[in-house]
Amino acid sequence: MGLSLVLVASLAFGTSPAAQAMTLEERGELDLSAYRVTDTDASYFDVEARMSELGGTDNSILLQERDKLENGPSCQQLLSLAPITTRLRIPGYYPSPKEWELASEPLFQFEDSVSMLAGSYVATGDDYYAECLVSFLDRWAQDDALTDFHYDPMEPQAWFATESMIFAAGMAYSLVRPDIDGQQEERQRIETWLNDLAHKHVAIPGQPGNSCCNNHFYRRALYASIIGVVTEDDELFRFGVSAIYSALSDMTDEGAFPLEVARGRRATHYQNYALLYLITNMQVIARQGYSIFDLEVNGHRIHDAVDFALTIFEDPTQLGDMAPHEQYTGFLKDNQYFAWMEIYQRRFDEPRISDFLAQVRPVYNRSAGGYATLYFMQPDAQDHLVMDDEKRETTAFKGLEDNSPSE
């Protein structure tokens, strides 16, 4: 579309190179009127083109992922899962990890179910999975599921947990929506439900200096963007875009997100966690025709944050005085956190990402992008999986373990 994003950013924020934290008021004053939904059928990747590419590939990794999904789930079995209609209340993760995991199991089951149906459709082209996904989501829509969640500034976990359920549903639905013939009433109910749910959820601003503006804001922005697209809601879409402006405005000259690296020994984890949602959101926005990956605010671009994350993975001392140098690195062995890398690498050739992904593929995230390797990996990027766990640890994570005291 050729929108001059650097000019827009300069008009909005001035040209000072100093990082500045954007307040809720400043965010509300952003003029994002140039952004609107241009194609309701454009998901976060070109589904038709990717299905064609997968159909002609001999890449063993992609074939393995495709084969794994060819015998997809039973629709009847999935439809037996009861929608969550009771008031959702979940304990905090860090104070009560076991209780949090138990309470979250039905939520994770929902996210895995919608992601698997969408993945099975992309892998096979079988309308059975697309129609099942519509039927599955319609059941939740008819019951007005997820709309009754507990929120208190001191107990935000249910609000946090529903974030990923909303964008999991929106992203999965966006993959099948253009190819569904019929089921018009079901589609209308789904889109009305998703839109109402997104508006209700996003109306809670979060806490200043925390959930208003940190990774949870980026998560809300992701569902706002994708649901804005599928329901042709420019207000939601612009909320999604605002997160990119806010993140770049807040970024330090080193490329750090201040609210993320303020998390002490988990600074590295949260710098990466922010990218998981920002990059995925930017992919959604870019598919609407905007050069969002070129956006520059106060001299800062998303590539600076990517470079900083990769740098502190390898050398936590580069955090300087922003965080302890003894960083928790357990997240580096959990490939769900690197779905953003598959998206980024499809667009840009970053050797450090190439080397890292080679050790952790195939990448799957049950909510933020689903089967990322299947959807985004270039067929010539890697021929075989690294199956040796010891090699994974000594190659992908070389130099990191010495900096990670046991938790």
Coordinates of C-alpha atoms in Angstrom, one line a residue:
M1 CA 0.0 0.0 0.0
G2 CA 3.1 2.2 0.3
L3 CA 2.0 4.2 3.4
S4 CA 4.8 6.4 4.6
L5 CA 5.1 4.9 8.1
V6 CA 8.3 6.8 9.1
L7 CA 6.6 10.1 8.3
V8 CA 3.5 9.1 10.2
A9 CA 5.6 8.1 13.2
S10 CA 7.6 11.4 13.1
L11 CA 4.4 13.4 13.0
A12 CA 3.0 11.5 16.0
F13 CA 6.1 11.5 18.2
G14 CA 8.6 14.1 17.0
T15 CA 12.1 13.2 16.0
S16 CA 13.9 12.9 19.4
P17 CA 16.0 9.7 19.5
A18 CA 15.3 9.2 23.3
A19 CA 13.1 6.4 24.3
Q20 CA 9.8 7.6 25.9
A21 CA 7.1 5.6 27.6
M22 CA 3.7 6.2 25.9
T23 CA 0.9 6.8 28.3
L24 CA -2.7 5.6 27.8
E25 CA -3.6 9.2 27.0
E26 CA -0.9 9.6 24.4
R27 CA -1.9 6.3 22.8
G28 CA -5.5 7.5 22.6
E29 CA -4.3 10.6 20.8
L30 CA -2.5 8.7 18.0
D31 CA -3.9 9.4 14.6
L32 CA -4.2 6.0 13.0
S33 CA -7.0 6.8 10.6
A34 CA -4.8 5.8 7.7
Y35 CA -5.1 2.2 8.9
R36 CA -8.2 0.3 7.9
V37 CA -9.1 -3.3 7.1
T38 CA -8.6 -3.8 3.4
D39 CA -9.1 -7.5 3.0
T40 CA -11.3 -9.5 5.4
D41 CA -10.1 -12.8 3.7
A42 CA -6.4 -12.1 4.2
S43 CA -5.3 -14.2 7.2
Y44 CA -1.8 -14.0 8.7
F45 CA -0.4 -15.8 5.7
D46 CA -1.6 -16.6 2.2
V47 CA -3.3 -20.0 2.8
E48 CA -3.9 -20.9 -0.8
A49 CA -0.3 -20.2 -1.8
R50 CA 1.1 -22.1 1.2
M51 CA -1.1 -25.1 0.5
S52 CA 0.2 -25.1 -3.1
E53 CA 3.8 -24.9 -1.8
L54 CA 3.2 -27.7 0.6
G55 CA 1.7 -29.8 -2.1
G56 CA 4.8 -29.6 -4.2
T57 CA 7.5 -29.9 -1.5
D58 CA 9.8 -32.8 -0.8
N59 CA 11.1 -31.2 2.4
S60 CA 11.1 -33.9 5.0
I61 CA 10.2 -31.5 7.9
L62 CA 7.2 -30.1 6.2
L63 CA 6.1 -33.5 5.0
Q64 CA 6.3 -34.8 8.5
E65 CA 4.3 -31.9 9.8
R66 CA 1.7 -32.4 7.0
D67 CA 1.5 -36.1 7.6
K68 CA 1.0 -35.6 11.3
L69 CA -2.1 -33.5 10.6
E70 CA -3.5 -35.6 7.7
N71 CA -5.4 -37.8 10.2
G72 CA -6.8 -34.9 12.1
P73 CA -9.1 -34.9 15.1
S74 CA -12.6 -36.3 15.3
C75 CA -15.1 -33.5 14.9
Q76 CA -17.7 -35.3 16.9
Q77 CA -15.3 -35.7 19.8
L78 CA -14.3 -32.0 19.7
L79 CA -17.9 -31.0 19.6
S80 CA -18.5 -32.8 22.9
L81 CA -16.2 -30.4 24.7
A82 CA -18.4 -28.1 26.8
P83 CA -18.1 -24.4 26.2
I84 CA -16.9 -22.4 29.2
T85 CA -19.9 -20.4 30.3
T86 CA -19.4 -20.2 34.1
R87 CA -17.6 -17.3 35.6
L88 CA -13.9 -17.8 34.8
R89 CA -11.5 -17.4 37.7
I90 CA -7.9 -18.5 37.6
P91 CA -5.1 -18.3 40.3
G92 CA -1.9 -16.5 39.4
Y93 CA 0.9 -18.5 37.8
Y94 CA 3.9 -17.6 39.8
P95 CA 2.3 -17.9 43.3
S96 CA 0.4 -21.1 42.4
P97 CA 1.8 -22.8 39.3
K98 CA 0.2 -26.2 39.9
E99 CA -3.2 -24.7 40.6
W100 CA -2.8 -22.4 37.6
E101 CA -2.0 -25.3 35.4
L102 CA -5.0 -27.3 36.6
A103 CA -7.4 -24.4 36.1
S104 CA -6.0 -23.7 32.7
E105 CA -6.3 -27.1 31.2
P106 CA -9.8 -26.5 29.6
L107 CA -8.5 -23.3 28.2
F108 CA -5.4 -25.0 26.7
Q109 CA -7.7 -27.7 25.3
F110 CA -9.7 -25.1 23.5
E111 CA -6.6 -23.5 22.0
D112 CA -5.1 -26.8 20.9
S113 CA -8.5 -27.8 19.4
V114 CA -9.0 -24.7 17.2
S115 CA -5.3 -24.7 16.2
M116 CA -5.3 -28.4 15.2
L117 CA -8.5 -28.0 13.1
A118 CA -7.0 -25.1 11.3
G119 CA -3.7 -26.9 10.8
S120 CA -5.4 -30.0 9.6
Y121 CA -7.2 -27.9 7.0
V122 CA -4.0 -26.3 5.7
A123 CA -2.3 -29.7 5.6
T124 CA -5.0 -31.5 3.8
G125 CA -7.3 -29.0 2.1
D126 CA -10.2 -31.2 3.4
D127 CA -13.3 -29.1 4.0
Y128 CA -14.2 -31.5 6.8
Y129 CA -11.8 -29.7 9.2
A130 CA -12.8 -26.2 8.1
E131 CA -16.5 -27.0 8.6
C132 CA -15.8 -28.6 11.9
L133 CA -13.9 -25.6 13.1
V134 CA -16.9 -23.4 12.2
S135 CA -19.3 -25.8 14.0
F136 CA -17.0 -25.9 17.0
L137 CA -16.7 -22.1 17.3
D138 CA -20.4 -21.7 16.6
R139 CA -21.3 -23.9 19.6
W140 CA -19.2 -21.6 21.8
A141 CA -20.7 -18.5 20.2
Q142 CA -24.3 -19.7 20.8
D143 CA -23.5 -20.2 24.4
D144 CA -21.8 -16.8 24.6
A145 CA -18.8 -18.5 26.1
L146 CA -15.8 -16.7 27.7
T147 CA -17.7 -13.5 28.2
D148 CA -18.1 -13.9 32.0
F149 CA -14.6 -13.7 33.4
H150 CA -13.5 -12.4 36.8
Y151 CA -11.4 -9.2 36.7
D152 CA -9.9 -7.3 39.5
P153 CA -6.6 -5.3 39.3
M154 CA -5.3 -7.6 42.1
E155 CA -6.6 -10.8 40.4
P156 CA -6.2 -10.3 36.6
Q157 CA -5.4 -13.9 35.7
A158 CA -8.7 -14.9 34.1
W159 CA -8.5 -11.7 32.0
F160 CA -5.0 -12.7 31.0
A161 CA -6.0 -16.3 30.2
T162 CA -8.8 -15.3 27.9
E163 CA -6.4 -13.2 25.8
S164 CA -4.9 -16.2 24.2
M165 CA -8.2 -18.0 23.8
I166 CA -9.5 -15.1 21.8
F167 CA -6.6 -14.8 19.4
A168 CA -6.4 -18.6 19.1
A169 CA -10.0 -18.6 17.9
G170 CA -9.6 -15.5 15.7
M171 CA -6.4 -16.8 14.0
A172 CA -7.7 -20.3 13.4
Y173 CA -11.0 -19.0 12.0
S174 CA -9.2 -16.5 9.7
L175 CA -7.4 -19.5 8.0
V176 CA -10.7 -21.2 7.0
R177 CA -13.1 -18.3 6.6
P178 CA -12.4 -17.5 2.9
D179 CA -13.0 -21.1 1.8
I180 CA -16.2 -21.9 3.6
D181 CA -19.3 -22.4 1.4
G182 CA -22.5 -22.2 3.3
Q183 CA -22.8 -22.1 7.1
Q184 CA -23.7 -18.4 6.8
E185 CA -25.7 -18.3 10.0
E186 CA -22.9 -20.0 11.9
R187 CA -20.3 -17.6 10.5
Q188 CA -22.4 -14.6 11.4
R189 CA -22.8 -15.8 15.0
I190 CA -19.1 -16.6 15.3
E191 CA -18.1 -13.2 14.0
T192 CA -20.6 -11.3 16.2
W193 CA -19.4 -13.3 19.3
L194 CA -15.7 -12.8 18.6
N195 CA -16.2 -9.1 17.9
D196 CA -18.3 -8.6 21.1
L197 CA -15.9 -10.6 23.1
A198 CA -12.9 -8.6 21.8
H199 CA -14.6 -5.3 22.5
K200 CA -15.5 -6.3 26.1
H201 CA -12.1 -7.6 26.8
V202 CA -10.2 -4.7 25.3
A203 CA -12.3 -2.2 27.2
I204 CA -10.3 -3.0 30.3
P205 CA -7.3 -0.8 30.0
G206 CA -5.1 -2.6 32.5
Q207 CA -2.8 -1.1 35.2
P208 CA -0.5 1.8 34.5
G209 CA 3.1 0.8 34.1
N210 CA 2.1 -2.8 33.8
S211 CA -0.7 -4.6 32.0
C212 CA -1.8 -1.4 30.3
C213 CA 1.3 -1.3 28.2
N214 CA 3.4 -4.4 28.5
N215 CA 3.2 -7.9 26.9
H216 CA -0.4 -8.3 27.9
F217 CA -1.2 -5.2 25.9
Y218 CA 0.6 -6.7 22.9
R219 CA -1.5 -9.9 23.4
R220 CA -4.7 -7.9 23.4
A221 CA -3.5 -6.1 20.3
L222 CA -3.0 -9.4 18.5
Y223 CA -6.6 -10.5 18.9
A224 CA -7.8 -7.0 18.1
S225 CA -6.0 -7.0 14.8
I226 CA -7.1 -10.4 13.6
I227 CA -10.7 -10.1 14.8
G228 CA -10.7 -6.6 13.4
V229 CA -9.8 -8.1 10.0
V230 CA -12.3 -11.0 10.0
T231 CA -15.1 -8.7 11.2
E232 CA -14.1 -5.7 9.2
D233 CA -13.8 -3.6 12.4
D234 CA -11.4 -0.7 11.9
E235 CA -11.6 0.3 15.5
L236 CA -10.3 -3.0 16.7
F237 CA -7.7 -3.1 13.9
R238 CA -6.3 0.3 14.9
F239 CA -6.1 -0.8 18.5
G240 CA -3.9 -3.6 17.2
V241 CA -1.8 -1.2 15.3
S242 CA -1.4 1.1 18.3
A243 CA 0.6 -1.6 20.1
I244 CA 3.3 -1.4 17.5
Y245 CA 3.6 2.3 17.8
S246 CA 3.6 2.1 21.6
A247 CA 6.2 -0.7 21.7
L248 CA 8.6 1.2 19.4
S249 CA 8.0 4.5 21.3
D250 CA 8.9 2.8 24.6
M251 CA 12.0 1.0 23.3
T252 CA 15.4 1.9 24.5
D253 CA 18.3 2.7 22.2
E254 CA 19.6 -0.8 22.8
G255 CA 16.4 -2.3 21.5
A256 CA 15.0 -3.3 25.0
F257 CA 11.4 -3.1 26.0
P258 CA 11.7 -1.4 29.4
L259 CA 8.6 -3.1 31.0
E260 CA 9.8 -6.5 29.9
V261 CA 13.5 -6.3 30.9
A262 CA 12.3 -4.9 34.3
R263 CA 11.4 -8.5 35.1
G264 CA 14.7 -9.3 36.8
R265 CA 16.1 -12.7 36.1
R266 CA 13.3 -13.2 33.5
A267 CA 14.2 -10.1 31.5
T268 CA 15.4 -12.2 28.6
H269 CA 12.3 -14.3 28.6
Y270 CA 10.0 -11.3 28.6
Q271 CA 11.9 -9.5 25.9
N272 CA 11.3 -12.6 23.7
Y273 CA 7.8 -13.0 25.0
A274 CA 6.9 -9.5 23.8
L275 CA 8.3 -10.3 20.3
L276 CA 6.1 -13.4 20.1
Y277 CA 3.0 -11.2 20.0
L278 CA 4.4 -8.1 18.3
I279 CA 5.9 -9.9 15.3
T280 CA 2.7 -12.0 14.9
N281 CA 0.6 -8.9 15.1
M282 CA 2.8 -7.1 12.6
Q283 CA 2.3 -10.1 10.2
V284 CA -1.5 -9.7 10.5
I285 CA -1.1 -5.9 9.8
A286 CA 1.3 -6.4 6.9
R287 CA -1.2 -8.8 5.2
Q288 CA -3.6 -5.8 5.0
G289 CA -1.1 -4.0 2.8
Y290 CA 0.9 -1.9 5.3
S291 CA 4.7 -1.8 5.5
I292 CA 4.6 -2.1 9.2
F293 CA 7.9 -3.9 9.5
D294 CA 9.5 -0.7 8.1
L295 CA 7.8 1.5 10.8
E296 CA 10.3 3.7 12.7
V297 CA 9.5 5.7 15.8
N298 CA 12.1 7.9 17.3
G299 CA 14.8 6.1 15.3
H300 CA 13.6 2.7 16.7
R301 CA 12.5 -0.2 14.6
I302 CA 11.3 -3.7 15.5
H303 CA 14.6 -5.1 14.1
D304 CA 16.4 -3.4 17.0
A305 CA 14.3 -5.4 19.5
V306 CA 15.0 -8.6 17.6
D307 CA 18.7 -7.9 17.5
F308 CA 18.7 -7.2 21.2
A309 CA 16.9 -10.4 22.1
L310 CA 19.3 -12.5 20.1
T311 CA 22.2 -10.7 21.7
I312 CA 21.1 -11.3 25.3
F313 CA 20.3 -14.9 24.5
E314 CA 24.0 -15.4 23.8
D315 CA 25.4 -12.9 26.3
P316 CA 23.2 -11.7 29.2
T317 CA 25.9 -9.2 30.2
Q318 CA 24.6 -7.1 27.4
L319 CA 21.7 -6.3 29.6
G320 CA 24.0 -3.9 31.3
D321 CA 22.4 -2.5 34.5
M322 CA 18.9 -3.2 33.2
A323 CA 18.6 -6.6 34.8
P324 CA 20.7 -9.3 36.6
H325 CA 23.2 -11.1 34.3
E326 CA 22.2 -14.5 35.8
Q327 CA 19.2 -15.0 33.6
Y328 CA 16.6 -17.7 33.7
T329 CA 16.9 -19.5 30.3
G330 CA 14.6 -22.5 30.7
F331 CA 12.2 -20.9 28.1
L332 CA 14.9 -21.4 25.5
K333 CA 14.1 -25.1 25.5
D334 CA 10.4 -24.6 24.9
N335 CA 9.9 -24.0 21.2
Q336 CA 6.4 -22.5 21.6
Y337 CA 8.1 -19.2 22.4
F338 CA 9.7 -19.0 19.0
A339 CA 6.8 -19.0 16.6
W340 CA 7.6 -15.4 15.9
M341 CA 11.0 -16.5 14.6
E342 CA 9.4 -18.5 11.8
I343 CA 7.4 -15.5 10.7
Y344 CA 10.3 -13.1 10.9
Q345 CA 12.7 -15.5 9.1
R346 CA 10.2 -15.9 6.2
R347 CA 10.6 -12.1 5.6
F348 CA 14.2 -11.5 6.7
D349 CA 17.4 -13.5 6.5
E350 CA 18.9 -13.4 10.0
P351 CA 21.6 -16.0 10.4
R352 CA 21.3 -16.3 14.2
I353 CA 17.6 -17.1 13.9
S354 CA 18.4 -19.6 11.2
D355 CA 20.9 -21.4 13.4
F356 CA 18.5 -21.2 16.4
L357 CA 15.4 -22.5 14.6
A358 CA 17.4 -25.4 13.2
Q359 CA 17.7 -26.8 16.7
V360 CA 14.1 -26.3 17.8
R361 CA 11.9 -27.1 14.8
P362 CA 9.1 -28.0 14.3
V363 CA 7.7 -25.0 16.1
Y364 CA 4.1 -25.0 17.4
N365 CA 2.3 -22.5 19.5
R366 CA -1.2 -23.5 20.4
S367 CA -2.6 -20.0 20.3
A368 CA -0.1 -17.5 18.7
G369 CA 0.2 -18.8 15.2
G370 CA -0.4 -22.5 15.5
Y371 CA 1.8 -24.7 13.4
A372 CA 4.4 -22.0 12.7
T373 CA 6.9 -24.2 10.9
L374 CA 4.3 -25.8 8.7
Y375 CA 2.9 -22.3 7.8
F376 CA 6.1 -20.3 7.3
M377 CA 9.3 -22.3 7.0
Q378 CA 11.0 -21.9 3.6
P379 CA 11.3 -25.4 2.0
D380 CA 15.0 -25.0 1.5
A381 CA 15.7 -23.6 5.0
Q382 CA 16.4 -27.0 6.7
D383 CA 16.1 -30.6 5.5
H384 CA 16.1 -32.7 8.7
L385 CA 15.1 -32.3 12.3
V386 CA 17.7 -32.3 15.0
M387 CA 16.6 -35.2 17.1
D388 CA 19.5 -35.5 19.5
D389 CA 18.5 -33.6 22.7
E390 CA 22.0 -33.3 23.9
K391 CA 23.0 -31.7 20.6
R392 CA 20.0 -29.3 21.0
E393 CA 21.3 -28.2 24.3
T394 CA 25.0 -27.9 23.4
T395 CA 24.3 -26.2 20.0
A396 CA 21.2 -24.0 20.3
F397 CA 21.9 -23.1 23.9
K398 CA 25.7 -23.0 24.0
G399 CA 26.9 -20.5 26.5
L400 CA 23.5 -20.1 28.1
E401 CA 23.4 -22.9 30.7
D402 CA 26.2 -21.5 32.7
N403 CA 24.2 -18.4 33.3
S404 CA 21.0 -20.2 34.5
P405 CA 20.9 -21.2 38.1
S406 CA 18.4 -24.0 38.8
E407 CA 14.9 -22.8 39.5

